[in-house]
Short mmCIF file of C-alpha atoms in Angstrom, two decimals:
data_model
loop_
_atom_site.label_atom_id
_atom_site.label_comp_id
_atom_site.label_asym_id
_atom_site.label_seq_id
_atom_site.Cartn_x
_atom_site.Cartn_y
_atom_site.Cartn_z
CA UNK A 1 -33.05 -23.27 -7.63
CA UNK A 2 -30.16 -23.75 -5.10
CA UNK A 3 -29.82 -21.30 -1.92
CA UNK A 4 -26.98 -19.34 -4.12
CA UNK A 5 -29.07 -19.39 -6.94
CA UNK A 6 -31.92 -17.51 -4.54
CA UNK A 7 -29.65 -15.20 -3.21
CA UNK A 8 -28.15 -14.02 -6.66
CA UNK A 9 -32.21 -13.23 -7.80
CA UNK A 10 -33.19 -11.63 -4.81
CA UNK A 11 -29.86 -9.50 -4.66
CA UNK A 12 -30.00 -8.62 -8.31
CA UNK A 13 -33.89 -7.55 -7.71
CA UNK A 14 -32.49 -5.17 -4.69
CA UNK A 15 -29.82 -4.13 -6.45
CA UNK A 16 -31.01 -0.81 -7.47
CA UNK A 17 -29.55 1.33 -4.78
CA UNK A 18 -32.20 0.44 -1.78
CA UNK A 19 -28.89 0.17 0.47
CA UNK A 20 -25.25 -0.84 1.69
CA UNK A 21 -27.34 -3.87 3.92
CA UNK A 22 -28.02 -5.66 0.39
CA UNK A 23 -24.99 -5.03 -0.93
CA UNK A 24 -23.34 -6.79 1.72
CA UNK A 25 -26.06 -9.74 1.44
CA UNK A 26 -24.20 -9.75 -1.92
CA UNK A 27 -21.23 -9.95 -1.13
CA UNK A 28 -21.39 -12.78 1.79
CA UNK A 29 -23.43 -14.52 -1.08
CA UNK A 30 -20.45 -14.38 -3.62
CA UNK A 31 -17.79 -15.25 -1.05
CA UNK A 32 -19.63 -18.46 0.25
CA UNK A 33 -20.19 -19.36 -3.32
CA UNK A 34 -16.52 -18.82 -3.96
CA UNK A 35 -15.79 -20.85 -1.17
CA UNK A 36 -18.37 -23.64 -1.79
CA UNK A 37 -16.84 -23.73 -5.61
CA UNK A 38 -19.62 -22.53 -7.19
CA UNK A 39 -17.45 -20.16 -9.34
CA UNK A 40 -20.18 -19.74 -11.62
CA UNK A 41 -22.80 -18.46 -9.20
CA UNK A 42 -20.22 -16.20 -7.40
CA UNK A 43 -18.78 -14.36 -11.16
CA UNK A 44 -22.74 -13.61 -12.16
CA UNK A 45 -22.64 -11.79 -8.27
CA UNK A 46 -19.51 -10.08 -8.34
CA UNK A 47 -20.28 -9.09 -11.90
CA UNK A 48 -23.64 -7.47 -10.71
CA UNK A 49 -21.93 -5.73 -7.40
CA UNK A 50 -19.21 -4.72 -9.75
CA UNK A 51 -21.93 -2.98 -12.28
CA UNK A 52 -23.50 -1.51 -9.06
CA UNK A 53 -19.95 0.33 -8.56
CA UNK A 54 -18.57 -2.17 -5.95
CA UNK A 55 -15.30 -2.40 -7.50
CA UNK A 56 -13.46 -3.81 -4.11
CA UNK A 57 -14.61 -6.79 -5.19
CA UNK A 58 -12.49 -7.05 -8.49
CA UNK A 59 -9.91 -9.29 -6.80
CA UNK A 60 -12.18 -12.00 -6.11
CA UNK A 61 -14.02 -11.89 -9.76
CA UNK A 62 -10.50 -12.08 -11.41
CA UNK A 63 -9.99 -15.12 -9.11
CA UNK A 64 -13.28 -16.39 -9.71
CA UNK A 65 -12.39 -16.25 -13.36
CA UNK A 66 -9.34 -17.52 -13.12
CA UNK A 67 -10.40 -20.65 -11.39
CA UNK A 68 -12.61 -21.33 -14.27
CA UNK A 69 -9.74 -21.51 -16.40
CA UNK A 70 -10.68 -17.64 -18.28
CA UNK A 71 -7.67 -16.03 -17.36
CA UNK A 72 -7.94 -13.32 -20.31
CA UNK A 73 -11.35 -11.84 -18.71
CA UNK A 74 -9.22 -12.64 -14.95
CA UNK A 75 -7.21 -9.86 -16.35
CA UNK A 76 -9.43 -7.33 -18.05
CA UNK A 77 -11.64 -7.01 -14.63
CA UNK A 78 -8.45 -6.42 -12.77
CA UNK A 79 -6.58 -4.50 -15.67
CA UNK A 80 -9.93 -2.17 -15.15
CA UNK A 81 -9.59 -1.68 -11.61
CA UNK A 82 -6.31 -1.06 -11.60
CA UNK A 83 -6.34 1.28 -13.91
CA UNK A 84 -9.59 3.19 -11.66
CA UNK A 85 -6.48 2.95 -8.50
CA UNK A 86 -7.84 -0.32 -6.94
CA UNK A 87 -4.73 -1.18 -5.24
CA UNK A 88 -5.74 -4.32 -4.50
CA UNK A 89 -6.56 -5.79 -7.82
CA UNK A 90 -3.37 -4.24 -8.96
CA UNK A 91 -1.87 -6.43 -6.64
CA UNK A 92 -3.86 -9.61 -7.68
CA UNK A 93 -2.73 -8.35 -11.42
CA UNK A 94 0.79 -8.87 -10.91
CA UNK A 95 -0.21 -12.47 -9.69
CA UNK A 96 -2.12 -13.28 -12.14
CA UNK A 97 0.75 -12.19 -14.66
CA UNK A 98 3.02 -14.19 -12.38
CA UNK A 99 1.61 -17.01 -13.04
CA UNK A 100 0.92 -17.18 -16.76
CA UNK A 101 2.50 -20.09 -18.63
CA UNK A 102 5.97 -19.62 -19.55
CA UNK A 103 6.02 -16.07 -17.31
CA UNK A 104 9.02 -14.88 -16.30
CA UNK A 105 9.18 -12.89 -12.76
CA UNK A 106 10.47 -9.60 -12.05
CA UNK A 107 9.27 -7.53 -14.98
CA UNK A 108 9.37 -4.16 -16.35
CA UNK A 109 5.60 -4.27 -16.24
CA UNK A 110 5.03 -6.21 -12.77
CA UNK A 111 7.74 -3.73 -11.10
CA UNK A 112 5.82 -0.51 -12.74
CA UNK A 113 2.38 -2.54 -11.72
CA UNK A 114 4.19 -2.80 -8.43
CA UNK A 115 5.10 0.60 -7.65
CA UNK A 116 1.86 1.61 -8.81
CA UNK A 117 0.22 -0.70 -5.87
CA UNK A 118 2.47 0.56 -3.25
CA UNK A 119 1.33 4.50 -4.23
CA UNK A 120 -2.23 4.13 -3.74
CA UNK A 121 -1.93 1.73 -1.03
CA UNK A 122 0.14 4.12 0.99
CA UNK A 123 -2.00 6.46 0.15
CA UNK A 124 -4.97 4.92 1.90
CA UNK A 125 -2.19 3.88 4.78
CA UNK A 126 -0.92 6.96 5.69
CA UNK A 127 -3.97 8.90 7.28
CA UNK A 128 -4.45 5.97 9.47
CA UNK A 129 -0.93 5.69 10.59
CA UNK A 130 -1.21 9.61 11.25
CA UNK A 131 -4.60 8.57 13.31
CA UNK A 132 -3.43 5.78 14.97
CA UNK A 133 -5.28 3.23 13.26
CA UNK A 134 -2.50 1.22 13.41
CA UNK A 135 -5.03 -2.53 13.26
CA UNK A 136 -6.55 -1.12 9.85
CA UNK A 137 -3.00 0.17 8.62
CA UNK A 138 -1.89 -3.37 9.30
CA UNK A 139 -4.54 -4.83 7.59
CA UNK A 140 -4.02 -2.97 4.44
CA UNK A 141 -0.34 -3.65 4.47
CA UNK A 142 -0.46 -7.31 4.86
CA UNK A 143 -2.40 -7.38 1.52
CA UNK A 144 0.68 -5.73 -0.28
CA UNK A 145 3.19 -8.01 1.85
CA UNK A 146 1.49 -11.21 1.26
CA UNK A 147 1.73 -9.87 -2.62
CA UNK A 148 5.85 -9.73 -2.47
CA UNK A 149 5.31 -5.79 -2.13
CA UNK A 150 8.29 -5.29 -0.38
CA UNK A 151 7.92 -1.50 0.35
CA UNK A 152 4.31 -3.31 2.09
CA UNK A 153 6.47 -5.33 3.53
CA UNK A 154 8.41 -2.82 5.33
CA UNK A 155 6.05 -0.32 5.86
CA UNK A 156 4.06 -3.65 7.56
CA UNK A 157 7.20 -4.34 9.82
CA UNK A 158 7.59 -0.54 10.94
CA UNK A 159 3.81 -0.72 11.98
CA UNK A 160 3.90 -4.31 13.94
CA UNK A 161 7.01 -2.73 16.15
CA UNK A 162 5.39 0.64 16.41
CA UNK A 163 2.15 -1.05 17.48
CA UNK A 164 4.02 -3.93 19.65
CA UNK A 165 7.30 -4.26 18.97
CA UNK A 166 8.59 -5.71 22.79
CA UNK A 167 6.23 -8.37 22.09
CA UNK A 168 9.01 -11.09 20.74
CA UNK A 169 6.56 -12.41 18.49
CA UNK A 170 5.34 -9.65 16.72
CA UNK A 171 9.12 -8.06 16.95
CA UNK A 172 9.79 -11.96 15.06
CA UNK A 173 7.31 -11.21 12.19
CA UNK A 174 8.58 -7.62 11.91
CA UNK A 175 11.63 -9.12 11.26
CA UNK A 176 10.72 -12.67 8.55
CA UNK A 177 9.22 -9.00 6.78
CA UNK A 178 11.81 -7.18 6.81
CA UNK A 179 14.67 -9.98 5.79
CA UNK A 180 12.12 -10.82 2.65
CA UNK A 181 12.30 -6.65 2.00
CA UNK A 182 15.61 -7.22 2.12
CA UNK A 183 16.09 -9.98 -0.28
CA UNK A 184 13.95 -8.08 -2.99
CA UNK A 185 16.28 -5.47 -2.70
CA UNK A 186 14.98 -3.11 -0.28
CA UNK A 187 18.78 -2.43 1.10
CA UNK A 188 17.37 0.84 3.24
CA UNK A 189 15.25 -1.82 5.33
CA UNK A 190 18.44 -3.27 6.50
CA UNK A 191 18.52 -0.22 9.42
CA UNK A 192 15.17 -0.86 10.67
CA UNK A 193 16.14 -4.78 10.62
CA UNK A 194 19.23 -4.00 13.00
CA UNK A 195 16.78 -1.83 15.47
CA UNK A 196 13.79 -5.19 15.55
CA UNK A 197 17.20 -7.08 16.19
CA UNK A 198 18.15 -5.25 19.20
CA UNK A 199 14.68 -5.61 20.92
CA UNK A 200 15.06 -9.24 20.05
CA UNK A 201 18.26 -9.13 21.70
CA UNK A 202 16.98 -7.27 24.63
CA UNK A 203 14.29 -9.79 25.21
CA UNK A 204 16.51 -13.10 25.07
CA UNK A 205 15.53 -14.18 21.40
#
């Protein structure tokens, strides 16, 4: 038995609620399986952490799947969490629906999927905006950037300048956000762009 092998036993033996210190075990387990290839290994994990009520972990058991070419249960793990407000697997939804054969972009479902993302996302967003949090708010919003979220992507912008925006280069990645906001058709972004412009301006860029 490999070393992921070992670690998927003994973390399905502890897995009955002894504590968050072998859940984690777990999870490092299932991500250096996931990294190491060993998709196998890492979706009999993720399926046990998931059981256990991990369900942040959905994202990387629909990619899991994915990789091993079973793209219909992919979508049923993250068509699940989604559905229980797991704004990140909604996210990793629309990319997996992206990128079915023969998919065409920009639909009625991945907008609705969308603007279901950018709710609960915001909603997780918001408090630590309001408590200055602003490393953690950025965190979160980069996952609904990097997804072509472009509300994420200007909410992300608006918290890089309010957390250092006369630094040129984070003022410089406010703005790549909000020109790709832009292009998605966030028009309203276009005032925030002209205000990351001017401090651009005002620092010689």
């Amino acid at each position: 038995m490999g070393i992921f092998g070992r670690r998927k036993k003994e973390a399905a033996d502890r897995v009955d609620g002894s504590g968050d210190a072998e859940l984690q075990a777990m999870r490092d387990a299932a991500a250096q399986a996931y990294t190491a290839g060993d998709y196998p290994v890492a979706v009999q994990l993720l399926r046990i952490l998931m059981d256990a009520g991990d369900t942040g972990v959905a994202p990387l058991l629909g990619s899991a799947l994915g990789l091993m070419g079973n793209s219909d249960g992919a979508e049923e793990v993250l068509r699940e969490s989604s559905a229980d407000g797991d704004f990140r697997a909604t996210y990793a939804l629309v990319g997996l629906l992206q990128r079915k054969p023969g998919a065409a972009l920009g639909t009625e479902e991945q907008w609705d999927l969308l603007g279901v993302a950018t709710t609960h996302l915001h909603n997780e967003v918001r408090p630590l905006v309001d408590a200055g949090r602003l490393a953690e708010a950025e965190a979160l919003l980069r996952i609904g950037a990097d997804a072509g979220d472009p509300v994420a992507q200007e909410s992300l912008a608006k918290v890089l300048m309010q957390r250092d925006g006369y630094n040129p280069e984070v003022a410089g990645e406010a703005k790549v956000w909000l020109e790709r906001a832009i292009a998605a058709g966030m028009r309203d972004a276009a005032e925030t762009l002209e205000a990351v412009e001017e401090v651009l301006r005002s620092n010689g860029r």
